[in-house]
Amino acid sequence: MSHPTSTAAPDSLVLRSLKVEDYNKGFVELLSQLTTVDEISHEMFKKRFNEIQSSGNTFVQVIEDVAENRIIGSATLLVEKKFVHGCGAVGHVEDVVVSDAYRGKNLGRRLIEDLQRIGVEQGCYKVILDCAEHNVPFYGKMGFKRKEVQMAWYVDTPAASTTNLHSRH
């Protein structure tokens, strides 16, 4: 997960990999601007951070406003190893968010371009993502093309998912 590349902007913004200390810099609160996060204790955060760190296939990049000591943007790339394309790899972009107060400054673009760079470094033959319809033009400007259809199956509870998988209708 560790990518030492950091780019400081004149406005005190630094693009870098997630650190365990980012829990105290508003990382979890930032994610709540994207989706439901629920309560995450510092211990839970550290455990998940260590799992991600040791996986070797998940890259969480953040933008920190060092003047404010706050995480104001984040995006994740998961690298999936494949058998197709000569045992290639695919990068999956997830959880792209920029703080409301910082939108409109091309920070989302900086995050996505960094994930694309990591995808190339990791040998991905493509980087893909799912997005809301209103975000299609944003991603299109960075070379993403509309392809196929996204579908999702949500697990309500562990018991329900087991029942659904094993019952015959």
XYZ file of N, CA and C in Angstrom:
507
model
N 0.811 -1.181 0.000
C 0.000 0.000 0.000
C 0.856 1.246 0.000
N 2.069 1.147 0.398
C 2.909 2.319 0.567
C 3.442 2.816 -0.769
N 3.120 4.034 -1.107
C 3.651 4.722 -2.271
C 4.159 6.060 -1.799
N 5.470 6.250 -1.771
C 6.043 7.449 -1.198
C 5.791 8.704 -2.010
N 5.272 8.579 -3.226
C 5.077 9.744 -4.055
C 4.148 10.740 -3.367
N 4.625 11.949 -3.198
C 3.819 13.034 -2.658
C 4.013 14.239 -3.547
N 2.946 14.946 -3.808
C 3.053 16.167 -4.584
C 2.425 17.291 -3.790
N 3.225 18.224 -3.398
C 2.726 19.360 -2.630
C 2.260 20.433 -3.606
N 1.142 21.006 -3.333
C 0.639 22.123 -4.120
C 0.944 23.405 -3.371
N 1.006 24.506 -4.062
C 1.298 25.760 -3.384
C 0.281 26.081 -2.279
N -0.896 25.508 -2.375
C -1.941 25.781 -1.388
C -1.903 24.814 -0.206
N -0.769 24.193 0.060
C -0.523 23.328 1.217
C -1.214 21.963 1.130
N -1.548 21.511 -0.054
C -2.185 20.206 -0.227
C -1.145 19.181 -0.657
N -1.176 18.003 0.002
C -0.213 16.947 -0.280
C -0.968 15.667 -0.612
N -0.625 15.078 -1.737
C -1.184 13.795 -2.172
C -0.214 12.701 -1.739
N -0.739 11.693 -1.006
C 0.120 10.635 -0.463
C -0.728 9.423 -0.105
N -0.059 8.377 0.352
C -0.751 7.180 0.829
C -1.343 7.422 2.215
N -2.416 6.697 2.499
C -3.051 6.746 3.807
C -2.070 6.296 4.888
N -2.109 6.959 6.035
C -1.315 6.580 7.210
C -2.282 6.295 8.352
N -1.856 5.477 9.294
C -2.702 5.148 10.432
C -3.065 6.415 11.222
N -2.196 7.401 11.216
C -2.454 8.664 11.927
C -3.599 9.465 11.317
N -4.004 9.111 10.106
C -5.064 9.865 9.429
C -6.429 9.679 10.080
N -6.543 8.688 10.939
C -7.780 8.542 11.715
C -8.063 9.834 12.477
N -7.018 10.432 13.022
C -7.167 11.663 13.808
C -7.177 12.927 12.956
N -7.119 12.757 11.652
C -7.130 13.909 10.743
C -8.422 13.975 9.941
N -9.453 13.265 10.397
C -10.761 13.368 9.775
C -11.019 12.445 8.605
N -10.205 11.402 8.449
C -10.394 10.486 7.323
C -11.768 9.828 7.342
N -12.171 9.306 8.485
C -13.461 8.606 8.579
C -14.610 9.582 8.332
N -14.515 10.773 8.879
C -15.556 11.784 8.664
C -15.661 12.149 7.187
N -14.509 12.213 6.502
C -14.519 12.498 5.070
C -15.298 11.422 4.322
N -15.051 10.162 4.645
C -15.760 9.071 3.968
C -17.267 9.166 4.163
N -17.705 9.739 5.272
C -19.142 9.868 5.522
C -19.793 10.864 4.561
N -19.013 11.667 3.856
C -19.567 12.533 2.819
C -19.886 11.735 1.559
N -19.372 10.506 1.498
C -19.574 9.639 0.339
C -20.684 8.624 0.561
N -20.679 7.993 1.740
C -21.604 6.899 2.006
C -21.710 6.673 3.511
N -22.506 5.697 3.888
C -22.661 5.339 5.295
C -21.367 4.697 5.796
N -20.858 5.187 6.913
C -19.606 4.678 7.466
C -19.843 3.929 8.770
N -20.804 4.341 9.549
C -21.057 3.795 10.882
C -19.931 4.211 11.833
N -20.044 3.784 13.052
C -19.059 4.121 14.077
C -17.814 3.258 13.896
N -16.663 3.890 13.760
C -15.400 3.166 13.630
C -14.464 3.664 14.724
N -14.155 2.786 15.668
C -13.228 3.151 16.741
C -11.807 3.214 16.189
N -10.924 3.827 16.962
C -9.526 3.905 16.556
C -8.935 2.503 16.417
N -9.309 1.593 17.312
C -8.816 0.211 17.233
C -9.308 -0.481 15.963
N -10.584 -0.299 15.627
C -11.128 -0.888 14.400
C -10.382 -0.348 13.183
N -10.140 0.956 13.184
C -9.433 1.595 12.081
C -8.029 1.009 11.936
N -7.300 0.899 13.044
C -5.933 0.372 12.999
C -5.923 -1.067 12.478
N -6.882 -1.863 12.924
C -6.941 -3.255 12.475
C -7.177 -3.324 10.967
N -8.148 -2.554 10.476
C -8.430 -2.574 9.035
C -7.257 -1.984 8.247
N -6.659 -0.921 8.752
C -5.496 -0.330 8.100
C -4.394 -1.376 7.941
N -4.102 -2.118 8.998
C -3.061 -3.147 8.949
C -3.413 -4.266 7.979
N -4.695 -4.646 7.912
C -5.132 -5.661 6.950
C -4.896 -5.177 5.522
N -5.271 -3.933 5.274
C -5.085 -3.355 3.941
C -3.603 -3.257 3.617
N -2.838 -2.795 4.566
C -1.394 -2.635 4.380
C -0.748 -3.967 4.026
N -1.128 -5.033 4.715
C -0.496 -6.329 4.486
C -1.035 -7.051 3.250
N -2.178 -6.626 2.718
C -2.753 -7.300 1.550
C -1.889 -7.125 0.312
N -1.263 -5.981 0.192
C -0.416 -5.720 -0.962
C -1.156 -5.422 -2.242
N -2.485 -5.423 -2.208
C -3.251 -5.172 -3.428
C -4.239 -4.014 -3.305
N -4.173 -3.278 -2.205
C -5.102 -2.168 -1.983
C -4.300 -0.914 -1.680
N -4.592 0.133 -2.434
C -3.852 1.386 -2.340
C -4.827 2.518 -2.032
N -4.746 3.062 -0.834
C -5.619 4.155 -0.419
C -4.786 5.429 -0.456
N -5.152 6.318 -1.359
C -4.443 7.583 -1.509
C -5.302 8.691 -0.901
N -4.648 9.649 -0.275
C -5.353 10.764 0.351
C -4.711 12.074 -0.052
N -5.483 13.132 0.093
C -4.946 14.487 -0.004
C -5.119 15.111 1.363
N -4.000 15.590 1.908
C -4.031 16.258 3.202
C -3.814 17.749 3.011
N -4.629 18.535 3.681
C -4.355 19.963 3.802
C -3.465 20.090 5.033
N -2.159 20.212 4.812
C -1.222 20.197 5.931
C -1.369 21.450 6.799
N -1.847 22.526 6.221
C -2.066 23.741 7.012
C -3.197 23.540 8.014
N -4.166 22.707 7.645
C -5.325 22.443 8.510
C -5.198 21.119 9.261
N -4.179 20.301 8.898
C -3.999 18.991 9.513
C -5.242 18.114 9.300
N -5.819 18.171 8.072
C -7.055 17.459 7.738
C -6.896 16.696 6.438
N -7.503 15.514 6.396
C -7.610 14.753 5.150
C -8.836 15.304 4.422
N -8.622 15.775 3.200
C -9.721 16.436 2.480
C -10.085 15.719 1.176
N -9.380 14.635 0.871
C -9.712 13.847 -0.303
C -9.166 12.447 -0.163
N -9.828 11.494 -0.808
C -9.367 10.106 -0.749
C -9.926 9.313 -1.919
N -9.173 8.312 -2.330
C -9.617 7.359 -3.346
C -8.820 6.074 -3.157
N -9.426 4.954 -3.536
C -8.817 3.647 -3.328
C -8.716 2.893 -4.650
N -7.609 2.175 -4.825
C -7.433 1.274 -5.955
C -7.201 -0.127 -5.424
N -8.054 -1.063 -5.845
C -7.870 -2.482 -5.525
C -7.364 -3.168 -6.785
N -6.272 -3.905 -6.670
C -5.695 -4.591 -7.820
C -6.079 -6.058 -7.755
N -6.825 -6.480 -8.760
C -7.305 -7.857 -8.854
C -6.419 -8.629 -9.822
N -5.823 -9.704 -9.339
C -5.007 -10.577 -10.186
C -5.943 -11.497 -10.968
N -5.693 -11.636 -12.268
C -6.584 -12.372 -13.165
C -5.847 -13.534 -13.832
N -6.618 -14.458 -14.397
C -6.061 -15.481 -15.273
C -6.116 -15.011 -16.720
N -7.103 -14.199 -17.052
C -7.246 -13.696 -18.422
C -6.163 -12.664 -18.721
N -6.018 -12.351 -19.991
C -5.012 -11.381 -20.440
C -3.621 -11.763 -19.947
N -3.297 -13.054 -20.108
C -1.961 -13.519 -19.749
C -1.652 -13.363 -18.272
N -2.637 -13.698 -17.437
C -2.502 -13.531 -15.978
C -2.270 -12.059 -15.625
N -3.046 -11.215 -16.257
C -2.943 -9.781 -16.024
C -3.598 -9.344 -14.734
N -3.727 -8.041 -14.585
C -4.333 -7.452 -13.391
C -5.266 -6.319 -13.806
N -6.310 -6.128 -13.006
C -7.272 -5.053 -13.223
C -7.325 -4.196 -11.971
N -7.292 -2.896 -12.162
C -7.446 -1.977 -11.043
C -8.890 -1.549 -10.915
N -9.424 -1.609 -9.699
C -10.793 -1.180 -9.415
C -10.744 0.068 -8.542
N -11.276 1.171 -9.047
C -11.326 2.424 -8.290
C -12.551 2.399 -7.393
N -12.358 2.760 -6.135
C -13.448 2.774 -5.157
C -13.336 4.009 -4.268
N -14.429 4.385 -3.658
C -14.488 5.353 -2.558
C -13.768 6.664 -2.859
N -14.107 7.258 -3.994
C -13.533 8.553 -4.371
C -14.352 9.648 -3.715
N -13.682 10.482 -2.927
C -14.391 11.567 -2.248
C -13.450 12.743 -2.021
N -13.982 13.932 -2.239
C -13.295 15.176 -1.912
C -14.232 15.963 -1.010
N -13.695 16.509 0.049
C -14.487 17.273 1.006
C -15.276 18.374 0.310
N -16.508 18.558 0.757
C -17.381 19.597 0.196
C -16.661 20.935 0.065
N -15.902 21.301 1.074
C -15.251 22.610 1.116
C -14.120 22.751 0.101
N -13.680 21.643 -0.516
C -12.537 21.681 -1.430
C -12.902 21.281 -2.853
N -14.167 21.057 -3.130
C -14.565 20.618 -4.468
C -14.378 21.754 -5.481
N -14.212 21.372 -6.730
C -14.030 22.353 -7.792
C -12.590 22.815 -7.954
N -11.635 22.127 -7.342
C -10.217 22.513 -7.415
C -9.370 21.443 -8.112
N -10.011 20.562 -8.871
C -9.334 19.472 -9.592
C -8.658 18.458 -8.681
N -9.105 18.356 -7.438
C -8.503 17.394 -6.510
C -8.936 15.966 -6.832
N -10.178 15.791 -7.259
C -10.628 14.471 -7.694
C -9.805 13.989 -8.868
N -9.517 14.877 -9.775
C -8.663 14.544 -10.921
C -7.277 14.107 -10.448
N -6.708 14.823 -9.504
C -5.380 14.457 -8.985
C -5.417 13.067 -8.364
N -6.465 12.756 -7.614
C -6.583 11.426 -7.003
C -6.688 10.338 -8.066
N -7.560 10.533 -9.048
C -7.764 9.514 -10.088
C -6.500 9.322 -10.908
N -5.832 10.403 -11.278
C -4.591 10.275 -12.037
C -3.535 9.518 -11.235
N -3.513 9.712 -9.930
C -2.565 8.980 -9.094
C -2.911 7.497 -9.065
N -4.197 7.173 -8.976
C -4.596 5.760 -9.012
C -4.279 5.144 -10.367
N -4.451 5.902 -11.444
C -4.088 5.393 -12.769
C -2.584 5.103 -12.828
N -1.774 5.984 -12.272
C -0.321 5.784 -12.220
C 0.014 4.500 -11.453
N -0.625 4.323 -10.294
C -0.378 3.115 -9.497
C -0.815 1.873 -10.278
N -1.953 1.960 -10.963
C -2.420 0.839 -11.773
C -1.397 0.433 -12.826
N -0.812 1.403 -13.488
C 0.227 1.109 -14.480
C 1.422 0.462 -13.790
N 1.858 1.019 -12.667
C 2.995 0.454 -11.925
C 2.723 -0.984 -11.481
N 1.464 -1.300 -11.183
C 1.094 -2.632 -10.721
C 0.819 -3.598 -11.868
N 0.980 -3.151 -13.092
C 0.812 -4.019 -14.248
C -0.626 -4.218 -14.678
N -1.507 -3.324 -14.297
C -2.916 -3.452 -14.697
C -3.066 -3.210 -16.194
N -3.879 -4.025 -16.863
C -4.172 -3.791 -18.264
C -5.357 -2.854 -18.436
N -6.102 -2.620 -17.326
C -7.150 -1.606 -17.335
C -7.456 -1.213 -15.902
N -8.010 -0.023 -15.768
C -8.501 0.478 -14.488
C -9.966 0.816 -14.711
N -10.835 0.266 -13.857
C -12.272 0.431 -14.040
C -12.903 1.015 -12.780
N -14.109 1.535 -12.943
C -14.856 2.065 -11.799
C -16.338 2.079 -12.115
N -17.123 2.160 -11.057
C -18.561 2.393 -11.165
C -18.808 3.790 -10.641
N -19.734 4.498 -11.267
C -20.029 5.848 -10.779
C -21.478 6.206 -11.051
N -21.912 7.252 -10.387
C -23.249 7.786 -10.628
C -23.284 8.431 -12.016
N -24.449 8.425 -12.609
C -24.607 8.978 -13.958
C -24.060 10.406 -14.065
N -24.297 11.217 -13.044
C -23.852 12.614 -13.119
C -22.323 12.764 -13.052
N -21.600 11.687 -12.696
C -20.139 11.742 -12.666
C -19.480 11.223 -13.943
N -20.279 10.724 -14.884
C -19.727 10.182 -16.126
C -18.873 11.223 -16.867
N -19.322 12.466 -17.034
C -18.473 13.439 -17.737
C -17.127 13.681 -17.036
N -17.118 13.703 -15.713
C -15.882 13.902 -14.951
C -14.879 12.803 -15.279
N -15.303 11.542 -15.199
C -14.392 10.435 -15.465
C -14.038 10.339 -16.951
N -14.971 10.727 -17.808
C -14.702 10.735 -19.242
C -13.538 11.637 -19.610
N -13.390 12.743 -18.909
C -12.286 13.677 -19.170
C -10.930 13.057 -18.856
N -10.927 11.984 -18.074
C -9.673 11.319 -17.720
C -9.473 10.018 -18.483
N -10.232 9.844 -19.566
C -10.023 8.703 -20.441
C -10.891 7.496 -20.162
N -11.740 7.553 -19.141
C -12.635 6.422 -18.869
C -13.763 6.433 -19.895
N -14.165 5.244 -20.311
C -15.237 5.090 -21.288
C -16.372 4.280 -20.692
N -17.583 4.634 -21.075
C -18.759 3.876 -20.638
C -18.652 2.466 -21.195
N -18.846 1.468 -20.323
C -18.713 0.072 -20.741
C -19.631 -0.791 -19.893
N -20.420 -1.618 -20.547
C -21.250 -2.595 -19.857
C -22.243 -1.950 -18.885
N -22.644 -2.721 -17.871
C -23.642 -2.296 -16.896
C -23.172 -2.729 -15.517
N -23.331 -1.888 -14.544
C -23.009 -2.252 -13.167
C -24.231 -2.922 -12.539
N -23.979 -3.956 -11.774
C -25.039 -4.603 -11.011
C -24.503 -4.852 -9.612
N -25.380 -4.936 -8.636
C -24.955 -5.156 -7.253
C -25.914 -6.113 -6.570
N -25.388 -6.918 -5.704
C -26.170 -7.794 -4.836
C -25.753 -7.460 -3.422
N -26.687 -6.959 -2.634
C -26.398 -6.530 -1.275
C -26.789 -7.609 -0.275
N -25.934 -7.848 0.675
C -26.173 -8.819 1.732
C -26.835 -8.079 2.883
N -28.065 -8.458 3.219
C -28.770 -7.805 4.325
C -28.197 -8.244 5.665
N -28.065 -9.533 5.855
C -27.498 -10.084 7.088
C -26.752 -11.358 6.728
N -25.816 -11.775 7.543
C -25.113 -13.040 7.253
C -26.067 -14.219 7.155
N -27.061 -14.286 8.011
C -28.010 -15.407 7.980
C -28.816 -15.388 6.683
N -29.229 -14.226 6.254
C -30.024 -14.119 5.028
C -29.207 -14.539 3.815
N -27.944 -14.160 3.775
C -27.130 -14.511 2.616
C -26.895 -16.017 2.556
N -26.709 -16.668 3.670
C -26.520 -18.113 3.698
C -27.787 -18.812 3.230
N -28.930 -18.342 3.702
C -30.207 -18.929 3.300
C -30.420 -18.770 1.799
N -30.151 -17.574 1.274
C -30.351 -17.325 -0.152
C -29.447 -18.190 -1.014
N -28.250 -18.443 -0.566
C -27.309 -19.210 -1.372
C -27.604 -20.705 -1.350
N -28.202 -21.189 -0.283
C -28.362 -22.631 -0.148
C -29.800 -23.135 -0.341
N -30.749 -22.259 -0.448
C -32.134 -22.736 -0.636
C -32.401 -22.988 -2.098
N -33.253 -23.943 -2.366
C -33.627 -24.260 -3.746
C -35.055 -23.805 -3.981
N -35.265 -23.106 -5.071
C -36.599 -22.591 -5.398
C -37.155 -23.281 -6.594
